[in-house]
């Protein structure tokens, strides 16, 4: 059976071929697209930068308490930088701690002195001269200076920086020595304890000055 070019069946056959071609394209294309599609990328978590530390304010430091509050009548902190104020605070802490030990030593040493044979019974301000340490005072000074050497690392470099200033990341008075674990973990409790230490140190500086002055004036022991 032969079809002529004018047969009505020929266009129907061509139309059927075109429909099948379109169907194959529409059914295969999505499969191809699915195979080529990359897995979704999970966005990296956004990490927020830590908040900036608060600006330095001398009135936020420990040691400010009633009834005087912030007491700086000579204006040492008016135009001073953070490093310079930290230097002043470090000096105050060291002198306060030495004064507290000295005040206790004056009171105890004049009444209980078993060292060096127990025969040193003189006013405390000249007691050192009565001990064998008087002969070896350079060695005593060397032993004391060893402790001071470590405090040098808390200073800013004098080359290109402000001389006699303490680093901003240094915690005033922190020598890393706390064998009894008395340092509080809370910031508020630590500030309260630091204020008590400063106030006791300030009182001790006045006290030891009075003790030495009294013994110099009288030439005898306190009691």
PDB file of C-alpha atoms in Angstrom:
ATOM      1  CA  UNK A   1       0.000   0.000   0.000  1.00  0.00           C
ATOM      2  CA  UNK A   2       1.551   3.309  -1.024  1.00  0.00           C
ATOM      3  CA  UNK A   3       0.780   6.872   0.073  1.00  0.00           C
ATOM      4  CA  UNK A   4       1.008   9.725  -2.282  1.00  0.00           C
ATOM      5  CA  UNK A   5       2.376  13.132  -1.279  1.00  0.00           C
ATOM      6  CA  UNK A   6      -1.180  14.365  -1.277  1.00  0.00           C
ATOM      7  CA  UNK A   7      -2.440  11.665   1.067  1.00  0.00           C
ATOM      8  CA  UNK A   8      -4.163  13.029   4.200  1.00  0.00           C
ATOM      9  CA  UNK A   9      -2.377  10.447   6.383  1.00  0.00           C
ATOM     10  CA  UNK A  10       1.074  11.953   5.822  1.00  0.00           C
ATOM     11  CA  UNK A  11       0.539  15.224   7.723  1.00  0.00           C
ATOM     12  CA  UNK A  12      -0.970  13.234  10.598  1.00  0.00           C
ATOM     13  CA  UNK A  13       2.156  11.101  10.798  1.00  0.00           C
ATOM     14  CA  UNK A  14       4.407  14.147  10.854  1.00  0.00           C
ATOM     15  CA  UNK A  15       2.266  15.760  13.526  1.00  0.00           C
ATOM     16  CA  UNK A  16       2.530  12.619  15.636  1.00  0.00           C
ATOM     17  CA  UNK A  17       6.332  12.662  15.289  1.00  0.00           C
ATOM     18  CA  UNK A  18       6.477  16.298  16.404  1.00  0.00           C
ATOM     19  CA  UNK A  19       4.279  15.616  19.441  1.00  0.00           C
ATOM     20  CA  UNK A  20       6.454  12.665  20.475  1.00  0.00           C
ATOM     21  CA  UNK A  21       9.582  14.808  20.091  1.00  0.00           C
ATOM     22  CA  UNK A  22       8.136  17.504  22.316  1.00  0.00           C
ATOM     23  CA  UNK A  23       7.052  14.984  24.911  1.00  0.00           C
ATOM     24  CA  UNK A  24      10.514  13.427  25.045  1.00  0.00           C
ATOM     25  CA  UNK A  25      12.077  16.889  25.494  1.00  0.00           C
ATOM     26  CA  UNK A  26       9.749  17.959  28.268  1.00  0.00           C
ATOM     27  CA  UNK A  27      10.080  14.686  30.184  1.00  0.00           C
ATOM     28  CA  UNK A  28      13.846  14.326  29.899  1.00  0.00           C
ATOM     29  CA  UNK A  29      14.844  17.934  30.498  1.00  0.00           C
ATOM     30  CA  UNK A  30      13.830  18.041  34.157  1.00  0.00           C
ATOM     31  CA  UNK A  31      15.719  14.808  34.832  1.00  0.00           C
ATOM     32  CA  UNK A  32      18.819  16.287  33.299  1.00  0.00           C
ATOM     33  CA  UNK A  33      18.371  19.436  35.307  1.00  0.00           C
ATOM     34  CA  UNK A  34      17.934  17.439  38.512  1.00  0.00           C
ATOM     35  CA  UNK A  35      21.149  15.538  37.896  1.00  0.00           C
ATOM     36  CA  UNK A  36      23.143  18.724  37.272  1.00  0.00           C
ATOM     37  CA  UNK A  37      21.703  20.661  40.215  1.00  0.00           C
ATOM     38  CA  UNK A  38      24.232  21.198  43.051  1.00  0.00           C
ATOM     39  CA  UNK A  39      23.262  20.549  46.677  1.00  0.00           C
ATOM     40  CA  UNK A  40      22.150  23.627  48.586  1.00  0.00           C
ATOM     41  CA  UNK A  41      24.954  25.463  50.386  1.00  0.00           C
ATOM     42  CA  UNK A  42      24.405  26.031  54.080  1.00  0.00           C
ATOM     43  CA  UNK A  43      25.437  29.578  54.982  1.00  0.00           C
ATOM     44  CA  UNK A  44      28.197  29.888  57.564  1.00  0.00           C
ATOM     45  CA  UNK A  45      27.040  31.032  60.990  1.00  0.00           C
ATOM     46  CA  UNK A  46      27.501  34.729  61.559  1.00  0.00           C
ATOM     47  CA  UNK A  47      29.754  35.414  64.549  1.00  0.00           C
ATOM     48  CA  UNK A  48      29.282  38.761  66.157  1.00  0.00           C
ATOM     49  CA  UNK A  49      32.345  40.664  67.277  1.00  0.00           C
ATOM     50  CA  UNK A  50      32.736  40.949  71.055  1.00  0.00           C
ATOM     51  CA  UNK A  51      31.577  44.269  72.446  1.00  0.00           C
ATOM     52  CA  UNK A  52      34.226  46.903  72.900  1.00  0.00           C
ATOM     53  CA  UNK A  53      35.412  47.396  76.489  1.00  0.00           C
ATOM     54  CA  UNK A  54      33.984  50.455  78.214  1.00  0.00           C
ATOM     55  CA  UNK A  55      35.984  53.654  78.085  1.00  0.00           C
ATOM     56  CA  UNK A  56      38.399  54.148  80.964  1.00  0.00           C
ATOM     57  CA  UNK A  57      37.098  56.327  83.759  1.00  0.00           C
ATOM     58  CA  UNK A  58      39.159  56.971  86.873  1.00  0.00           C
ATOM     59  CA  UNK A  59      35.960  57.212  88.918  1.00  0.00           C
ATOM     60  CA  UNK A  60      35.184  53.555  88.151  1.00  0.00           C
ATOM     61  CA  UNK A  61      38.333  52.316  89.919  1.00  0.00           C
ATOM     62  CA  UNK A  62      38.245  50.694  93.366  1.00  0.00           C
ATOM     63  CA  UNK A  63      39.116  52.815  96.369  1.00  0.00           C
ATOM     64  CA  UNK A  64      36.358  55.410  96.071  1.00  0.00           C
ATOM     65  CA  UNK A  65      34.263  55.317  99.224  1.00  0.00           C
ATOM     66  CA  UNK A  66      32.500  57.560 101.672  1.00  0.00           C
ATOM     67  CA  UNK A  67      32.505  60.000 103.239  1.00  0.00           C
ATOM     68  CA  UNK A  68      34.889  61.732 100.807  1.00  0.00           C
ATOM     69  CA  UNK A  69      33.979  59.838  97.632  1.00  0.00           C
ATOM     70  CA  UNK A  70      36.313  60.649  94.764  1.00  0.00           C
ATOM     71  CA  UNK A  71      39.118  62.589  96.476  1.00  0.00           C
ATOM     72  CA  UNK A  72      41.753  64.254  94.274  1.00  0.00           C
ATOM     73  CA  UNK A  73      42.167  67.816  95.561  1.00  0.00           C
ATOM     74  CA  UNK A  74      45.495  68.353  93.754  1.00  0.00           C
ATOM     75  CA  UNK A  75      44.136  67.127  90.421  1.00  0.00           C
ATOM     76  CA  UNK A  76      46.678  64.388  89.754  1.00  0.00           C
ATOM     77  CA  UNK A  77      44.153  62.539  87.581  1.00  0.00           C
ATOM     78  CA  UNK A  78      42.766  65.538  85.712  1.00  0.00           C
ATOM     79  CA  UNK A  79      44.904  65.321  82.583  1.00  0.00           C
ATOM     80  CA  UNK A  80      46.593  61.985  83.280  1.00  0.00           C
ATOM     81  CA  UNK A  81      46.323  59.107  80.824  1.00  0.00           C
ATOM     82  CA  UNK A  82      45.040  55.667  81.713  1.00  0.00           C
ATOM     83  CA  UNK A  83      48.589  54.292  81.917  1.00  0.00           C
ATOM     84  CA  UNK A  84      49.720  57.098  84.227  1.00  0.00           C
ATOM     85  CA  UNK A  85      46.725  56.662  86.549  1.00  0.00           C
ATOM     86  CA  UNK A  86      47.398  52.933  86.688  1.00  0.00           C
ATOM     87  CA  UNK A  87      50.985  53.771  87.643  1.00  0.00           C
ATOM     88  CA  UNK A  88      49.749  55.977  90.496  1.00  0.00           C
ATOM     89  CA  UNK A  89      47.440  53.197  91.636  1.00  0.00           C
ATOM     90  CA  UNK A  90      50.240  50.609  91.550  1.00  0.00           C
ATOM     91  CA  UNK A  91      52.454  52.896  93.649  1.00  0.00           C
ATOM     92  CA  UNK A  92      49.638  53.411  96.148  1.00  0.00           C
ATOM     93  CA  UNK A  93      49.004  49.676  96.438  1.00  0.00           C
ATOM     94  CA  UNK A  94      52.662  48.816  96.989  1.00  0.00           C
ATOM     95  CA  UNK A  95      53.173  51.503  99.617  1.00  0.00           C
ATOM     96  CA  UNK A  96      49.931  50.490 101.336  1.00  0.00           C
ATOM     97  CA  UNK A  97      50.928  46.828 101.493  1.00  0.00           C
ATOM     98  CA  UNK A  98      54.408  47.641 102.820  1.00  0.00           C
ATOM     99  CA  UNK A  99      52.878  50.003 105.393  1.00  0.00           C
ATOM    100  CA  UNK A 100      50.444  47.327 106.605  1.00  0.00           C
ATOM    101  CA  UNK A 101      53.299  44.864 107.095  1.00  0.00           C
ATOM    102  CA  UNK A 102      55.447  47.520 108.762  1.00  0.00           C
ATOM    103  CA  UNK A 103      52.692  48.575 111.165  1.00  0.00           C
ATOM    104  CA  UNK A 104      52.131  44.982 112.189  1.00  0.00           C
ATOM    105  CA  UNK A 105      55.874  44.418 112.503  1.00  0.00           C
ATOM    106  CA  UNK A 106      56.319  47.424 114.780  1.00  0.00           C
ATOM    107  CA  UNK A 107      53.610  46.284 117.172  1.00  0.00           C
ATOM    108  CA  UNK A 108      54.544  42.595 117.224  1.00  0.00           C
ATOM    109  CA  UNK A 109      58.307  42.931 116.970  1.00  0.00           C
ATOM    110  CA  UNK A 110      58.654  45.193 119.973  1.00  0.00           C
ATOM    111  CA  UNK A 111      56.772  42.754 122.196  1.00  0.00           C
ATOM    112  CA  UNK A 112      57.789  39.404 120.704  1.00  0.00           C
ATOM    113  CA  UNK A 113      61.253  39.152 119.180  1.00  0.00           C
ATOM    114  CA  UNK A 114      62.665  35.597 119.346  1.00  0.00           C
ATOM    115  CA  UNK A 115      64.948  36.005 116.306  1.00  0.00           C
ATOM    116  CA  UNK A 116      68.694  36.521 116.570  1.00  0.00           C
ATOM    117  CA  UNK A 117      68.860  35.178 120.107  1.00  0.00           C
ATOM    118  CA  UNK A 118      65.968  37.245 121.421  1.00  0.00           C
ATOM    119  CA  UNK A 119      68.324  39.898 122.797  1.00  0.00           C
ATOM    120  CA  UNK A 120      67.296  42.704 120.445  1.00  0.00           C
ATOM    121  CA  UNK A 121      65.062  44.843 122.604  1.00  0.00           C
ATOM    122  CA  UNK A 122      65.208  48.274 121.009  1.00  0.00           C
ATOM    123  CA  UNK A 123      62.747  50.573 119.238  1.00  0.00           C
ATOM    124  CA  UNK A 124      61.686  49.172 115.890  1.00  0.00           C
ATOM    125  CA  UNK A 125      63.045  52.055 113.851  1.00  0.00           C
ATOM    126  CA  UNK A 126      66.617  51.039 114.753  1.00  0.00           C
ATOM    127  CA  UNK A 127      66.059  47.288 115.171  1.00  0.00           C
ATOM    128  CA  UNK A 128      67.538  46.510 111.748  1.00  0.00           C
ATOM    129  CA  UNK A 129      70.870  48.033 112.726  1.00  0.00           C
ATOM    130  CA  UNK A 130      71.060  45.684 115.712  1.00  0.00           C
ATOM    131  CA  UNK A 131      70.809  42.514 113.610  1.00  0.00           C
ATOM    132  CA  UNK A 132      73.523  40.736 111.600  1.00  0.00           C
ATOM    133  CA  UNK A 133      71.619  41.797 108.493  1.00  0.00           C
ATOM    134  CA  UNK A 134      73.117  45.241 108.910  1.00  0.00           C
ATOM    135  CA  UNK A 135      76.437  43.868 107.681  1.00  0.00           C
ATOM    136  CA  UNK A 136      74.848  42.193 104.662  1.00  0.00           C
ATOM    137  CA  UNK A 137      72.428  44.927 103.662  1.00  0.00           C
ATOM    138  CA  UNK A 138      73.467  44.754  99.953  1.00  0.00           C
ATOM    139  CA  UNK A 139      72.289  41.121  99.910  1.00  0.00           C
ATOM    140  CA  UNK A 140      69.022  42.154 101.558  1.00  0.00           C
ATOM    141  CA  UNK A 141      68.510  44.859  98.944  1.00  0.00           C
ATOM    142  CA  UNK A 142      69.253  42.348  96.174  1.00  0.00           C
ATOM    143  CA  UNK A 143      66.629  39.940  97.524  1.00  0.00           C
ATOM    144  CA  UNK A 144      64.050  42.725  97.644  1.00  0.00           C
ATOM    145  CA  UNK A 145      64.924  43.931  94.143  1.00  0.00           C
ATOM    146  CA  UNK A 146      64.211  40.492  92.662  1.00  0.00           C
ATOM    147  CA  UNK A 147      60.536  40.991  93.448  1.00  0.00           C
ATOM    148  CA  UNK A 148      60.599  44.441  91.903  1.00  0.00           C
ATOM    149  CA  UNK A 149      62.115  43.177  88.658  1.00  0.00           C
ATOM    150  CA  UNK A 150      58.924  41.287  87.836  1.00  0.00           C
ATOM    151  CA  UNK A 151      56.879  44.483  88.076  1.00  0.00           C
ATOM    152  CA  UNK A 152      58.877  45.954  85.184  1.00  0.00           C
ATOM    153  CA  UNK A 153      56.900  43.776  82.771  1.00  0.00           C
ATOM    154  CA  UNK A 154      53.700  45.613  83.713  1.00  0.00           C
ATOM    155  CA  UNK A 155      55.050  48.916  82.335  1.00  0.00           C
ATOM    156  CA  UNK A 156      54.595  50.328  78.870  1.00  0.00           C
ATOM    157  CA  UNK A 157      57.767  50.471  76.832  1.00  0.00           C
ATOM    158  CA  UNK A 158      59.523  53.817  77.338  1.00  0.00           C
ATOM    159  CA  UNK A 159      60.716  53.676  73.726  1.00  0.00           C
ATOM    160  CA  UNK A 160      57.979  55.392  71.756  1.00  0.00           C
ATOM    161  CA  UNK A 161      55.452  55.144  74.586  1.00  0.00           C
ATOM    162  CA  UNK A 162      54.589  57.113  77.672  1.00  0.00           C
ATOM    163  CA  UNK A 163      57.261  56.707  80.383  1.00  0.00           C
ATOM    164  CA  UNK A 164      56.226  55.596  83.857  1.00  0.00           C
ATOM    165  CA  UNK A 165      52.899  54.215  82.730  1.00  0.00           C
ATOM    166  CA  UNK A 166      51.253  50.818  83.184  1.00  0.00           C
ATOM    167  CA  UNK A 167      49.743  48.673  80.430  1.00  0.00           C
ATOM    168  CA  UNK A 168      45.983  48.950  80.102  1.00  0.00           C
ATOM    169  CA  UNK A 169      45.548  45.151  80.239  1.00  0.00           C
ATOM    170  CA  UNK A 170      47.367  44.870  83.574  1.00  0.00           C
ATOM    171  CA  UNK A 171      45.216  44.389  86.660  1.00  0.00           C
ATOM    172  CA  UNK A 172      46.499  46.699  89.381  1.00  0.00           C
ATOM    173  CA  UNK A 173      48.225  44.903  92.232  1.00  0.00           C
ATOM    174  CA  UNK A 174      47.867  41.448  90.695  1.00  0.00           C
ATOM    175  CA  UNK A 175      51.129  39.633  91.463  1.00  0.00           C
ATOM    176  CA  UNK A 176      49.688  36.200  90.775  1.00  0.00           C
ATOM    177  CA  UNK A 177      50.030  35.331  94.464  1.00  0.00           C
ATOM    178  CA  UNK A 178      46.848  34.068  96.094  1.00  0.00           C
ATOM    179  CA  UNK A 179      47.684  30.844  97.965  1.00  0.00           C
ATOM    180  CA  UNK A 180      44.479  30.947 100.025  1.00  0.00           C
ATOM    181  CA  UNK A 181      42.211  31.618  97.041  1.00  0.00           C
ATOM    182  CA  UNK A 182      40.730  34.773  98.547  1.00  0.00           C
ATOM    183  CA  UNK A 183      40.315  36.623  95.249  1.00  0.00           C
ATOM    184  CA  UNK A 184      36.591  36.823  94.400  1.00  0.00           C
ATOM    185  CA  UNK A 185      35.371  35.738  90.991  1.00  0.00           C
ATOM    186  CA  UNK A 186      32.589  38.321  90.872  1.00  0.00           C
ATOM    187  CA  UNK A 187      33.602  41.753  89.568  1.00  0.00           C
ATOM    188  CA  UNK A 188      31.483  43.546  92.170  1.00  0.00           C
ATOM    189  CA  UNK A 189      32.911  41.501  95.056  1.00  0.00           C
ATOM    190  CA  UNK A 190      36.452  41.970  93.749  1.00  0.00           C
ATOM    191  CA  UNK A 191      35.989  45.747  93.579  1.00  0.00           C
ATOM    192  CA  UNK A 192      34.690  45.756  97.146  1.00  0.00           C
ATOM    193  CA  UNK A 193      37.682  43.744  98.406  1.00  0.00           C
ATOM    194  CA  UNK A 194      40.131  45.952  96.476  1.00  0.00           C
ATOM    195  CA  UNK A 195      38.543  49.028  98.048  1.00  0.00           C
ATOM    196  CA  UNK A 196      38.985  47.541 101.529  1.00  0.00           C
ATOM    197  CA  UNK A 197      42.644  46.792 100.800  1.00  0.00           C
ATOM    198  CA  UNK A 198      43.255  50.336  99.572  1.00  0.00           C
ATOM    199  CA  UNK A 199      41.541  51.907 102.572  1.00  0.00           C
ATOM    200  CA  UNK A 200      43.475  49.735 105.018  1.00  0.00           C
ATOM    201  CA  UNK A 201      46.697  50.513 103.171  1.00  0.00           C
ATOM    202  CA  UNK A 202      46.019  54.247 103.300  1.00  0.00           C
ATOM    203  CA  UNK A 203      45.358  54.042 107.028  1.00  0.00           C
ATOM    204  CA  UNK A 204      48.525  51.979 107.530  1.00  0.00           C
ATOM    205  CA  UNK A 205      50.648  54.589 105.730  1.00  0.00           C
ATOM    206  CA  UNK A 206      49.472  57.235 108.195  1.00  0.00           C
ATOM    207  CA  UNK A 207      49.905  54.792 111.076  1.00  0.00           C
ATOM    208  CA  UNK A 208      53.500  53.796 110.310  1.00  0.00           C
ATOM    209  CA  UNK A 209      54.452  57.416 109.745  1.00  0.00           C
ATOM    210  CA  UNK A 210      53.075  58.213 113.215  1.00  0.00           C
ATOM    211  CA  UNK A 211      54.860  55.256 114.809  1.00  0.00           C
ATOM    212  CA  UNK A 212      58.223  56.163 113.341  1.00  0.00           C
ATOM    213  CA  UNK A 213      57.714  59.817 114.227  1.00  0.00           C
ATOM    214  CA  UNK A 214      56.860  58.971 117.826  1.00  0.00           C
ATOM    215  CA  UNK A 215      59.913  56.747 118.275  1.00  0.00           C
ATOM    216  CA  UNK A 216      62.176  59.351 116.676  1.00  0.00           C
ATOM    217  CA  UNK A 217      60.782  61.981 119.035  1.00  0.00           C
ATOM    218  CA  UNK A 218      60.913  59.883 122.227  1.00  0.00           C
ATOM    219  CA  UNK A 219      63.808  57.527 121.457  1.00  0.00           C
ATOM    220  CA  UNK A 220      61.905  54.656 123.047  1.00  0.00           C
ATOM    221  CA  UNK A 221      59.563  51.873 122.035  1.00  0.00           C
ATOM    222  CA  UNK A 222      55.886  52.440 121.479  1.00  0.00           C
ATOM    223  CA  UNK A 223      54.889  50.353 124.514  1.00  0.00           C
TER     224      UNK A 223
END
